[in-house]
Amino acid sequence: MSRFFVKSSMIDGSEITLSEEDSVHLARVLRAGTGEMITVCDENGTEYEAEIFSISKREVKAKITDYKKSATEPKIEVTIFQGLPKGSKMELIIQKCVEIGVSRIVPVETARAVVKLNGEKSAEKTKRWNKIAEEAAKQSGRGKIPKVEIPVSFKEAVGKASEFDMAIIPYEQHQNADIKSYLRSKSPGNIAVYIGPEGGFEEEEIKLAKDCGIYAVSLGKRILRTETAPLAVLAVLMYEYDWE
Ligand code: SAM
């Protein structure tokens, strides 16, 4: 059953109106007809089963037949602060992290991040990245679309650590800081993870992170690529706090 995401403002009583983009996709690409069932999720994690009753080229309306709290959202909310990687790696990171269970991704302009985005480019890239997140959320059956924020500086990123129950920064120079015992020392509702770009973090960045209460952890003896590390950490966190 096709899955779509709407703002709760698009739900009027038992009727849901899809966005123009989703309506066109349903009508033209999926060639859906009245009577067909779809799944629609709102931004509060509620999942509706709905029957299409009106379909035109630009607008689809469906009638809610059932609803429930989404069962596919993780118990723990993970925010990945990702050092801006080169090329299209960010798109891969977003797609895979959404499938695994990330809640939010914040691109970070760290000292060694080769990619520097100015205002317009930053907004353009962020729009594209959120589209990737939406497509991955549809494919993986998520109850919400994880948000990809506008890129921030490293200082801003670590300044947000206090908003979380737990914050970790994987740092390959810290071979003795094992992630397992730290994760088991608390039962967080949310956690922040700071991943470096291809060139890693500067020593001063690690010091600033620690000053902000962020705990440096090792991901083992092998060096993971910047596009591998967030996936590995996220899978560990899901295993530890979410997967039954
Ligand atoms: N300094 C690395 C090197 O020597 O190639 C480059 C950084 S690595 C490609 C990208 C990021 O992944 C790092 O900044 C770190 O956040 C994380 N990372 C990769 N391997 C790790 C490991 N074994 N332990 C902790 N963090 C790791």
mmCIF file of N, CA and C in Angstrom, residues 188-242:
data_model
loop_
_atom_site.group_PDB
_atom_site.id
_atom_site.type_symbol
_atom_site.label_atom_id
_atom_site.label_comp_id
_atom_site.label_asym_id
_atom_site.label_seq_id
_atom_site.Cartn_x
_atom_site.Cartn_y
_atom_site.Cartn_z
ATOM 1 N N PRO A 188 18.804 6.663 27.576
ATOM 2 C CA PRO A 188 18.391 7.959 27.018
ATOM 3 C C PRO A 188 17.116 7.863 26.177
ATOM 4 N N GLY A 189 16.386 8.974 26.107
ATOM 5 C CA GLY A 189 15.227 9.059 25.194
ATOM 6 C C GLY A 189 15.679 9.601 23.859
ATOM 7 N N ASN A 190 16.818 10.361 23.917
ATOM 8 C CA ASN A 190 17.358 10.904 22.673
ATOM 9 C C ASN A 190 18.860 11.001 22.807
ATOM 10 N N ILE A 191 19.560 10.992 21.680
ATOM 11 C CA ILE A 191 21.026 10.992 21.700
ATOM 12 C C ILE A 191 21.553 11.734 20.473
ATOM 13 N N ALA A 192 22.640 12.448 20.663
ATOM 14 C CA ALA A 192 23.300 13.162 19.560
ATOM 15 C C ALA A 192 24.599 12.437 19.226
ATOM 16 N N VAL A 193 24.871 12.303 17.907
ATOM 17 C CA VAL A 193 26.098 11.628 17.460
ATOM 18 C C VAL A 193 26.823 12.563 16.498
ATOM 19 N N TYR A 194 28.092 12.837 16.746
ATOM 20 C CA TYR A 194 28.870 13.772 15.914
ATOM 21 C C TYR A 194 29.880 12.981 15.075
ATOM 22 N N ILE A 195 29.736 13.040 13.758
ATOM 23 C CA ILE A 195 30.596 12.265 12.860
ATOM 24 C C ILE A 195 31.456 13.241 12.041
ATOM 25 N N GLY A 196 32.736 12.935 11.932
ATOM 26 C CA GLY A 196 33.621 13.823 11.163
ATOM 27 C C GLY A 196 33.551 13.552 9.669
ATOM 28 N N PRO A 197 34.038 14.494 8.846
ATOM 29 C CA PRO A 197 34.105 14.330 7.393
ATOM 30 C C PRO A 197 35.287 13.425 7.034
ATOM 31 N N GLU A 198 35.600 13.385 5.740
ATOM 32 C CA GLU A 198 36.683 12.482 5.290
ATOM 33 C C GLU A 198 37.976 12.727 6.075
ATOM 34 N N GLY A 199 38.254 13.989 6.419
ATOM 35 C CA GLY A 199 39.526 14.291 7.078
ATOM 36 C C GLY A 199 39.472 14.168 8.586
ATOM 37 N N GLY A 200 38.310 13.844 9.121
ATOM 38 C CA GLY A 200 38.200 13.668 10.566
ATOM 39 C C GLY A 200 38.074 14.993 11.310
ATOM 40 N N PHE A 201 38.244 14.935 12.644
ATOM 41 C CA PHE A 201 38.131 16.133 13.489
ATOM 42 C C PHE A 201 39.521 16.657 13.848
ATOM 43 N N GLU A 202 39.594 17.964 14.045
ATOM 44 C CA GLU A 202 40.813 18.571 14.603
ATOM 45 C C GLU A 202 40.839 18.290 16.115
ATOM 46 N N GLU A 203 42.023 18.237 16.687
ATOM 47 C CA GLU A 203 42.144 18.050 18.140
ATOM 48 C C GLU A 203 41.331 19.111 18.905
ATOM 49 N N GLU A 204 41.404 20.355 18.405
ATOM 50 C CA GLU A 204 40.668 21.433 19.114
ATOM 51 C C GLU A 204 39.161 21.162 19.070
ATOM 52 N N GLU A 205 38.692 20.587 17.980
ATOM 53 C CA GLU A 205 37.249 20.279 17.883
ATOM 54 C C GLU A 205 36.877 19.229 18.925
ATOM 55 N N ILE A 206 37.730 18.236 19.071
ATOM 56 C CA ILE A 206 37.445 17.194 20.069
ATOM 57 C C ILE A 206 37.452 17.805 21.461
ATOM 58 N N LYS A 207 38.387 18.721 21.707
ATOM 59 C CA LYS A 207 38.457 19.386 23.032
ATOM 60 C C LYS A 207 37.181 20.194 23.279
ATOM 61 N N LEU A 208 36.753 20.944 22.241
ATOM 62 C CA LEU A 208 35.528 21.769 22.373
ATOM 63 C C LEU A 208 34.321 20.856 22.624
ATOM 64 N N ALA A 209 34.304 19.720 21.933
ATOM 65 C CA ALA A 209 33.183 18.783 22.106
ATOM 66 C C ALA A 209 33.153 18.271 23.553
ATOM 67 N N LYS A 210 34.316 17.904 24.049
ATOM 68 C CA LYS A 210 34.380 17.396 25.435
ATOM 69 C C LYS A 210 33.954 18.485 26.421
ATOM 70 N N ASP A 211 34.381 19.727 26.159
ATOM 71 C CA ASP A 211 33.987 20.848 27.039
ATOM 72 C C ASP A 211 32.459 21.026 27.040
ATOM 73 N N CYS A 212 31.823 20.547 25.952
ATOM 74 C CA CYS A 212 30.345 20.650 25.876
ATOM 75 C C CYS A 212 29.678 19.385 26.399
ATOM 76 N N GLY A 213 30.471 18.510 27.056
ATOM 77 C CA GLY A 213 29.878 17.311 27.675
ATOM 78 C C GLY A 213 29.657 16.168 26.702
ATOM 79 N N ILE A 214 30.320 16.241 25.546
ATOM 80 C CA ILE A 214 30.161 15.181 24.540
ATOM 81 C C ILE A 214 31.244 14.140 24.772
ATOM 82 N N TYR A 215 30.861 12.877 24.786
ATOM 83 C CA TYR A 215 31.777 11.804 25.187
ATOM 84 C C TYR A 215 32.423 11.187 23.940
ATOM 85 N N ALA A 216 33.743 11.147 23.888
ATOM 86 C CA ALA A 216 34.457 10.579 22.733
ATOM 87 C C ALA A 216 34.475 9.060 22.865
ATOM 88 N N VAL A 217 34.094 8.379 21.780
ATOM 89 C CA VAL A 217 34.052 6.912 21.811
ATOM 90 C C VAL A 217 34.827 6.339 20.624
ATOM 91 N N SER A 218 35.254 5.089 20.758
ATOM 92 C CA SER A 218 35.896 4.396 19.647
ATOM 93 C C SER A 218 34.868 3.505 18.948
ATOM 94 N N LEU A 219 35.036 3.367 17.627
ATOM 95 C CA LEU A 219 34.172 2.429 16.874
ATOM 96 C C LEU A 219 34.994 1.201 16.477
ATOM 97 N N GLY A 220 36.044 0.932 17.274
ATOM 98 C CA GLY A 220 36.855 -0.249 16.973
ATOM 99 C C GLY A 220 38.167 0.125 16.307
ATOM 100 N N LYS A 221 38.911 -0.904 15.924
ATOM 101 C CA LYS A 221 40.290 -0.683 15.481
ATOM 102 C C LYS A 221 40.406 -0.314 14.002
ATOM 103 N N ARG A 222 39.330 -0.474 13.255
ATOM 104 C CA ARG A 222 39.396 -0.140 11.822
ATOM 105 C C ARG A 222 38.845 1.266 11.608
ATOM 106 N N ILE A 223 39.385 1.979 10.584
ATOM 107 C CA ILE A 223 38.930 3.338 10.309
ATOM 108 C C ILE A 223 37.758 3.259 9.327
ATOM 109 N N LEU A 224 36.608 3.738 9.746
ATOM 110 C CA LEU A 224 35.423 3.713 8.868
ATOM 111 C C LEU A 224 35.354 4.989 8.043
ATOM 112 N N ARG A 225 34.870 4.883 6.824
ATOM 113 C CA ARG A 225 34.689 6.075 5.992
ATOM 114 C C ARG A 225 33.626 6.967 6.632
ATOM 115 N N THR A 226 33.607 8.220 6.236
ATOM 116 C CA THR A 226 32.638 9.155 6.807
ATOM 117 C C THR A 226 31.219 8.741 6.465
ATOM 118 N N GLU A 227 31.035 8.005 5.365
ATOM 119 C CA GLU A 227 29.696 7.550 5.011
ATOM 120 C C GLU A 227 29.353 6.206 5.648
ATOM 121 N N THR A 228 30.349 5.540 6.225
ATOM 122 C CA THR A 228 30.093 4.254 6.905
ATOM 123 C C THR A 228 29.827 4.477 8.388
ATOM 124 N N ALA A 229 30.573 5.404 8.992
ATOM 125 C CA ALA A 229 30.518 5.598 10.453
ATOM 126 C C ALA A 229 29.108 5.883 10.981
ATOM 127 N N PRO A 230 28.337 6.804 10.369
ATOM 128 C CA PRO A 230 27.001 7.070 10.925
ATOM 129 C C PRO A 230 26.091 5.855 10.848
ATOM 130 N N LEU A 231 26.238 5.064 9.792
ATOM 131 C CA LEU A 231 25.394 3.868 9.653
ATOM 132 C C LEU A 231 25.744 2.859 10.743
ATOM 133 N N ALA A 232 27.047 2.699 10.993
ATOM 134 C CA ALA A 232 27.495 1.736 12.006
ATOM 135 C C ALA A 232 26.998 2.160 13.391
ATOM 136 N N VAL A 233 27.175 3.451 13.701
ATOM 137 C CA VAL A 233 26.755 3.924 15.033
ATOM 138 C C VAL A 233 25.245 3.794 15.194
ATOM 139 N N LEU A 234 24.520 4.172 14.146
ATOM 140 C CA LEU A 234 23.057 4.124 14.221
ATOM 141 C C LEU A 234 22.571 2.692 14.427
ATOM 142 N N ALA A 235 23.202 1.752 13.741
ATOM 143 C CA ALA A 235 22.801 0.343 13.896
ATOM 144 C C ALA A 235 23.080 -0.115 15.339
ATOM 145 N N VAL A 236 24.224 0.323 15.890
ATOM 146 C CA VAL A 236 24.546 -0.023 17.287
ATOM 147 C C VAL A 236 23.486 0.558 18.230
ATOM 148 N N LEU A 237 23.105 1.813 18.007
ATOM 149 C CA LEU A 237 22.119 2.463 18.893
ATOM 150 C C LEU A 237 20.750 1.801 18.770
ATOM 151 N N MET A 238 20.373 1.414 17.530
ATOM 152 C CA MET A 238 19.085 0.741 17.360
ATOM 153 C C MET A 238 19.123 -0.616 18.072
ATOM 154 N N TYR A 239 20.234 -1.319 17.939
ATOM 155 C CA TYR A 239 20.383 -2.625 18.604
ATOM 156 C C TYR A 239 20.277 -2.460 20.120
ATOM 157 N N GLU A 240 20.926 -1.446 20.632
ATOM 158 C CA GLU A 240 20.991 -1.222 22.081
ATOM 159 C C GLU A 240 19.670 -0.723 22.658
ATOM 160 N N TYR A 241 18.974 0.175 21.903
ATOM 161 C CA TYR A 241 17.814 0.845 22.501
ATOM 162 C C TYR A 241 16.485 0.614 21.788
ATOM 163 N N ASP A 242 16.504 -0.047 20.629
ATOM 164 C CA ASP A 242 15.228 -0.097 19.900
ATOM 165 C C ASP A 242 14.817 -1.491 19.447
#
